[in-house]
Coordinates of N, CA and C and ligand atoms in Angstrom, one line a residue:
X11 N -7.8 67.1 10.4 CA -7.5 66.3 9.1 C -7.9 67.0 7.8
X12 N -8.9 67.8 7.6 CA -9.5 68.6 6.5 C -8.5 69.7 6.6
X13 N -8.0 70.4 7.8 CA -6.9 71.7 7.9 C -5.8 71.1 7.0
X14 N -5.4 69.8 7.6 CA -4.0 69.6 7.0 C -4.0 69.1 5.5
X15 N -5.1 68.9 5.0 CA -5.4 68.8 3.4 C -5.5 70.0 2.8
X16 N -6.1 71.2 3.4 CA -6.3 72.2 3.1 C -4.7 72.9 2.9
X17 N -4.1 72.6 4.0 CA -2.7 73.3 4.1 C -1.9 72.7 3.1
X18 N -1.9 71.4 2.7 CA -1.0 70.9 2.0 C -1.3 71.5 0.4
X19 N -2.8 71.4 0.1 CA -3.3 72.0 -1.1 C -2.7 73.5 -1.5
X20 N -2.7 74.2 -0.5 CA -2.5 75.8 -0.5 C -1.1 75.8 -0.7
X21 N -0.3 75.0 -0.2 CA 1.2 75.0 -0.5 C 1.6 74.7 -1.7
X22 N 0.9 73.6 -2.2 CA 0.8 73.2 -3.6 C 0.6 74.4 -4.8
X23 N -0.3 74.9 -4.1 CA -1.0 76.1 -5.0 C 0.0 77.2 -5.3
X24 N 0.5 77.6 -3.9 CA 1.8 78.5 -3.7 C 2.9 78.3 -4.4
X25 N 3.5 77.1 -4.2 CA 4.7 76.6 -4.9 C 4.4 76.8 -6.3
X26 N 3.3 76.4 -7.0 CA 3.4 76.1 -8.3 C 3.1 77.4 -8.8
X27 N 2.4 78.6 -8.3 CA 2.2 79.9 -8.8 C 3.5 80.6 -8.7
X28 N 4.2 80.3 -7.7 CA 5.6 81.1 -7.4 C 6.8 80.6 -8.6
X29 N 6.7 79.1 -8.8 CA 7.9 78.6 -9.6 C 7.4 78.5 -10.6
X30 N 8.1 78.9 -11.6 CA 7.8 78.8 -13.3 C 8.3 77.4 -13.7
X31 N 9.6 77.1 -13.2 CA 10.0 75.7 -13.8 C 9.8 74.8 -12.4
X32 N 8.7 74.8 -11.9 CA 8.3 73.7 -11.0 C 8.1 72.3 -11.5
X33 N 8.7 71.5 -10.9 CA 8.8 70.0 -11.2 C 8.7 69.2 -9.9
X34 N 7.8 68.3 -10.0 CA 7.5 67.6 -8.9 C 6.6 66.3 -9.7
X35 N 6.7 65.0 -8.9 CA 5.9 63.8 -9.4 C 4.5 64.0 -8.7
X36 N 4.1 65.0 -8.0 CA 2.9 65.0 -7.1 C 1.9 65.1 -8.0
X37 N 0.7 64.4 -7.9 CA -0.6 64.6 -8.6 C -1.6 65.0 -7.6
X38 N -2.8 65.5 -8.4 CA -3.8 66.0 -7.6 C -4.9 65.4 -7.7
X39 N -5.4 64.6 -6.6 CA -6.7 64.0 -6.8 C -7.9 64.4 -5.9
X40 N -8.9 64.8 -6.6 CA -10.0 65.5 -5.9 C -9.6 66.8 -5.3
X41 N -8.7 67.5 -5.6 CA -8.1 68.8 -4.9 C -7.1 68.7 -4.0
X42 N -6.8 67.2 -3.6 CA -5.9 67.1 -2.5 C -4.6 66.5 -3.2
X43 N -3.4 67.0 -2.6 CA -2.2 66.7 -3.1 C -1.7 65.0 -2.9
X44 N -1.4 64.3 -3.4 CA -1.1 63.0 -2.9 C 0.3 62.6 -3.6
X45 N 1.2 62.2 -2.8 CA 2.5 61.8 -3.2 C 2.6 60.1 -3.5
X46 N 2.7 59.8 -4.7 CA 2.7 58.6 -4.8 C 4.0 57.9 -4.7
X47 N 4.0 56.8 -3.8 CA 5.4 56.2 -3.4 C 5.6 54.6 -3.6
X48 N 4.5 54.3 -4.3 CA 4.6 53.0 -4.9 C 5.2 52.8 -6.4
X49 N 5.9 51.5 -6.5 CA 6.9 51.3 -7.5 C 7.5 52.4 -8.0
X50 N 8.4 53.0 -7.0 CA 9.3 53.7 -7.2 C 10.3 53.3 -8.2
X51 N 10.8 54.0 -9.5 CA 11.8 53.7 -10.4 C 13.1 54.7 -10.3
X52 N 14.1 54.2 -10.1 CA 15.3 54.7 -10.2 C 15.6 55.8 -11.3
X53 N 15.5 55.3 -12.4 CA 15.5 56.0 -13.7 C 14.3 57.1 -14.0
X54 N 13.0 56.9 -13.5 CA 11.9 57.7 -13.6 C 11.8 58.7 -12.4
X55 N 11.9 58.1 -11.3 CA 11.7 59.0 -10.0 C 13.0 59.5 -9.4
X56 N 14.0 58.8 -9.2 CA 14.8 59.1 -8.3 C 15.9 60.0 -9.1
X57 N 16.7 59.5 -10.0 CA 17.3 60.5 -11.1 C 17.1 61.8 -11.2
X58 N 15.8 62.1 -11.5 CA 15.4 63.6 -11.8 C 15.6 64.4 -10.3
X59 N 15.2 63.7 -9.2 CA 15.4 64.5 -8.1 C 16.9 64.7 -8.0
X60 N 17.8 63.7 -8.2 CA 19.1 63.9 -7.8 C 19.7 65.1 -8.8
X61 N 19.3 64.9 -10.2 CA 19.6 65.7 -11.1 C 19.3 67.2 -10.9
X62 N 18.0 67.3 -10.4 CA 17.7 68.6 -10.1 C 18.3 69.6 -8.9
X63 N 18.5 68.5 -7.8 CA 19.0 69.0 -6.4 C 20.4 68.7 -6.0
X64 N 20.7 67.9 -6.6 CA 22.3 67.5 -6.0 C 23.5 67.4 -7.0
X65 N 23.1 67.3 -8.2 CA 24.4 67.2 -9.1 C 25.0 68.5 -9.3
X66 N 24.7 69.5 -9.1 CA 25.2 70.7 -9.1 C 26.8 70.8 -8.4
X67 N 26.4 70.0 -7.1 CA 27.8 69.6 -6.4 C 28.4 68.4 -6.5
X68 N 27.3 67.4 -6.8 CA 27.9 66.1 -6.7 C 28.4 65.3 -8.1
X69 N 29.3 66.3 -8.7 CA 29.5 65.8 -10.0 C 30.8 66.1 -10.3
X70 N 31.7 65.4 -11.1 CA 32.9 66.2 -11.5 C 32.8 67.3 -12.0
X71 N 33.7 68.3 -11.3 CA 33.4 69.9 -11.9 C 32.6 70.3 -11.4
X72 N 31.8 69.8 -10.4 CA 30.9 70.5 -9.5 C 31.4 71.4 -8.4
X73 N 30.5 72.3 -8.1 CA 30.6 73.3 -7.0 C 31.9 73.0 -5.9
X74 N 31.4 71.7 -5.5 CA 32.2 71.1 -4.2 C 32.9 69.7 -4.8
X75 N 34.0 69.2 -4.3 CA 34.6 68.0 -4.6 C 34.2 67.0 -3.8
X76 N 32.7 66.5 -3.9 CA 32.3 65.5 -3.3 C 31.6 64.4 -4.2
X77 N 31.3 63.1 -3.6 CA 30.9 62.1 -4.1 C 30.2 62.1 -5.2
X78 N 30.4 61.7 -6.5 CA 29.5 62.0 -7.6 C 28.2 61.2 -7.8
X79 N 27.2 61.7 -7.8 CA 25.8 60.7 -8.0 C 25.6 60.6 -9.5
X80 N 26.0 60.9 -10.7 CA 25.4 60.9 -12.0 C 25.1 59.4 -12.2
X81 N 25.9 58.6 -11.7 CA 25.7 57.1 -11.7 C 25.3 56.4 -10.8
X82 N 24.4 55.4 -11.0 CA 23.7 54.5 -10.3 C 24.5 54.2 -9.2
X83 N 25.9 53.5 -9.6 CA 26.7 53.2 -8.5 C 27.3 54.1 -7.4
X84 N 27.3 55.2 -8.0 CA 28.0 56.6 -7.3 C 26.8 57.0 -6.1
X85 N 25.4 56.7 -6.6 CA 24.4 57.0 -5.4 C 24.2 55.7 -4.8
X86 N 24.1 54.5 -5.0 CA 23.9 53.6 -4.6 C 24.9 53.2 -3.1
X87 N 25.9 53.4 -3.3 CA 26.6 53.1 -1.8 C 26.3 54.1 -0.9
X88 N 25.5 55.2 -1.0 CA 25.1 55.8 0.1 C 23.7 55.4 0.7
X89 N 23.1 54.3 0.2 CA 21.8 54.0 0.2 C 21.7 52.8 1.3
X90 N 23.1 52.0 1.2 CA 23.5 50.9 2.0 C 23.2 51.3 3.4
X91 N 23.7 52.3 4.0 CA 23.7 52.9 5.6 C 22.6 53.6 5.6
X92 N 21.8 54.0 4.6 CA 20.9 54.9 4.5 C 21.2 56.4 4.6
X93 N 22.6 56.5 4.7 CA 23.1 58.1 4.8 C 22.4 59.1 4.0
X94 N 21.9 58.8 2.7 CA 21.1 59.8 2.0 C 19.9 60.1 2.7
X95 N 19.4 59.3 3.2 CA 18.1 59.3 3.8 C 18.1 60.5 5.0
X96 N 19.2 60.1 5.8 CA 19.5 60.9 6.9 C 20.0 62.4 6.2
X97 N 20.7 62.3 5.3 CA 20.9 63.8 4.6 C 20.0 64.5 4.3
X98 N 19.1 64.0 3.5 CA 17.9 64.7 3.2 C 17.0 65.4 4.2
X99 N 17.2 64.7 5.5 CA 16.7 65.0 6.4 C 17.3 65.9 7.5
X100 N 18.6 66.0 7.3 CA 19.2 66.7 8.2 C 19.3 65.9 9.6
X101 N 19.1 64.6 9.4 CA 19.0 63.8 10.7 C 20.5 63.4 11.2
X102 N 21.0 64.1 12.0 CA 22.3 63.9 12.7 C 23.6 64.2 11.8
X103 N 23.3 64.6 10.8 CA 24.4 65.0 9.9 C 23.8 66.2 9.1
X104 N 25.0 66.9 8.3 CA 24.3 68.3 7.5 C 23.3 67.9 6.4
X105 N 22.6 68.9 6.4 CA 21.4 68.6 5.7 C 21.8 68.7 4.0
X106 N 21.4 68.1 3.3 CA 21.6 68.2 1.9 C 20.3 68.5 1.0
X107 N 19.9 69.2 0.0 CA 21.1 70.0 -0.3 C 21.4 71.0 0.8
X108 N 22.6 71.8 1.3 CA 22.7 72.8 2.0 C 21.8 73.8 2.1
X109 N 21.1 74.2 1.2 CA 20.2 75.6 0.8 C 19.0 75.0 1.4
X110 N 18.6 74.0 1.3 CA 17.4 73.8 2.3 C 16.7 72.6 1.6
X111 N 15.8 72.3 2.4 CA 15.2 70.9 2.3 C 14.5 70.6 0.6
X112 N 14.6 69.3 0.3 CA 13.7 69.2 -1.0 C 12.4 69.0 -0.6
X113 N 11.5 68.7 -1.6 CA 10.3 68.7 -1.2 C 9.8 67.5 -0.6
X114 N 8.6 67.4 0.4 CA 8.3 66.1 1.3 C 8.1 65.0 0.3
X115 N 7.5 65.4 -1.0 CA 7.2 64.0 -1.9 C 8.6 63.7 -2.2
X116 N 9.5 64.4 -2.7 CA 10.9 63.8 -3.2 C 11.7 63.1 -1.9
X117 N 11.6 63.8 -0.9 CA 12.0 63.0 0.1 C 11.3 61.5 0.4
X118 N 9.7 61.5 0.2 CA 9.3 60.0 0.6 C 9.9 59.3 -0.7
X119 N 9.8 59.8 -1.8 CA 10.3 58.9 -2.9 C 11.6 58.4 -2.6
X120 N 12.6 59.0 -2.3 CA 14.0 58.8 -2.0 C 14.0 57.8 -1.0
X121 N 13.3 57.8 0.2 CA 13.0 56.8 1.4 C 12.2 55.7 0.8
X122 N 11.4 55.8 -0.1 CA 10.7 54.5 -0.5 C 11.7 53.6 -1.3
X123 N 12.6 54.4 -2.1 CA 13.3 53.4 -2.9 C 14.5 53.0 -2.0
X124 N 15.2 53.5 -1.2 CA 16.2 53.1 -0.3 C 15.4 52.1 0.6
X125 N 14.5 52.0 1.1 CA 13.6 50.9 1.7 C 13.5 49.6 0.7
X126 N 13.2 49.9 -0.5 CA 12.9 48.9 -1.5 C 14.5 48.3 -1.8
X127 N 15.5 48.7 -1.1 CA 16.8 48.2 -1.6 C 17.4 49.2 -2.8
X128 N 16.9 50.2 -3.0 CA 17.5 51.0 -4.1 C 17.9 50.2 -5.5
X129 N 16.7 49.8 -6.0 CA 16.8 49.0 -7.2 C 17.2 50.0 -8.6
X130 N 18.1 49.1 -9.4 CA 18.5 49.8 -10.5 C 17.2 49.6 -11.3
X131 N 16.4 50.3 -11.6 CA 15.0 50.1 -12.4 C 14.7 51.4 -13.0
Ligands
HEC222 C1 25.8 73.2 -2.7 C2 26.4 71.9 -2.9 C3 25.8 70.6 -2.6 C4 24.7 70.1 -3.0 C5 23.5 70.9 -4.1 C6 24.4 68.7 -2.4 N1 25.3 68.6 -1.6 FE1 25.6 67.0 -0.7 N2 27.6 67.3 0.1 C7 28.1 68.7 -0.2 C8 29.4 68.6 0.4 C9 30.4 70.2 0.2 C10 29.5 67.5 1.1 C11 30.5 67.0 2.0 C12 30.5 67.7 3.3 C13 29.6 67.4 4.2 O1 29.5 66.2 4.8 O2 28.9 68.1 4.8 C14 28.3 66.8 1.0 C15 28.1 65.4 1.3 C16 27.0 64.5 1.2 C17 26.7 63.4 1.4 C18 27.9 62.4 2.2 C19 28.9 61.8 1.2 C20 30.1 62.7 0.8 O3 30.1 62.7 -0.6 O4 30.6 63.0 1.5 C21 25.7 62.7 0.9 C22 25.1 61.3 1.0 C23 25.1 64.0 0.1 N3 25.9 65.0 0.4 C24 24.0 63.7 -0.3 C25 23.2 64.9 -1.2 C26 22.1 64.6 -1.7 C27 21.3 63.6 -1.6 C28 21.7 65.9 -2.2 C29 20.5 66.4 -3.0 C30 19.2 66.1 -2.6 C31 22.7 66.7 -2.0 N4 23.7 66.2 -1.3 C32 23.3 68.2 -2.3 C33 27.6 69.7 -1.1 C34 26.2 69.6 -1.8

């Protein structure tokens, strides 16, 4: 268990050191990175993840002509059958974003939001 926390912490430090525009909602508690998935908010938690990782394609005029996610309604429809959760995990469908998985914490937040019924909060 200790080794796991150390690995997570090391990863956090490495990612932080390498990425000048690093952004995530992870918080550090006593040297251990914790992902807070309680009380997930669409506007405060989910939208920033989508804007950062998905909008470059999933918007009118985006790189690809695919479903637009800039609005709550545009995203919500892909939460009903949990397709968004399958996509971010590459679970039986092509991985989103295609360039590589988003952070574990971002994935956990999206999943928690979908499990809560994808509220518009
Ligand atoms: C580089 C461009 C690109 C990015 C970035 C991207 N997608 Fe996609 N996405 C696509 C393409 C192209 C398709 C349609 C082809 C397919 O199904 O694989 C698609 C399809 C989807 C679908 C199925 C619904 C549809 O529109 O066909 C979902 C859900 C999805 N993406 C979610 C996401 C999420 C969530 C993110 C960000 C975490 C993301 N995508 C980032 C290009 C992208």
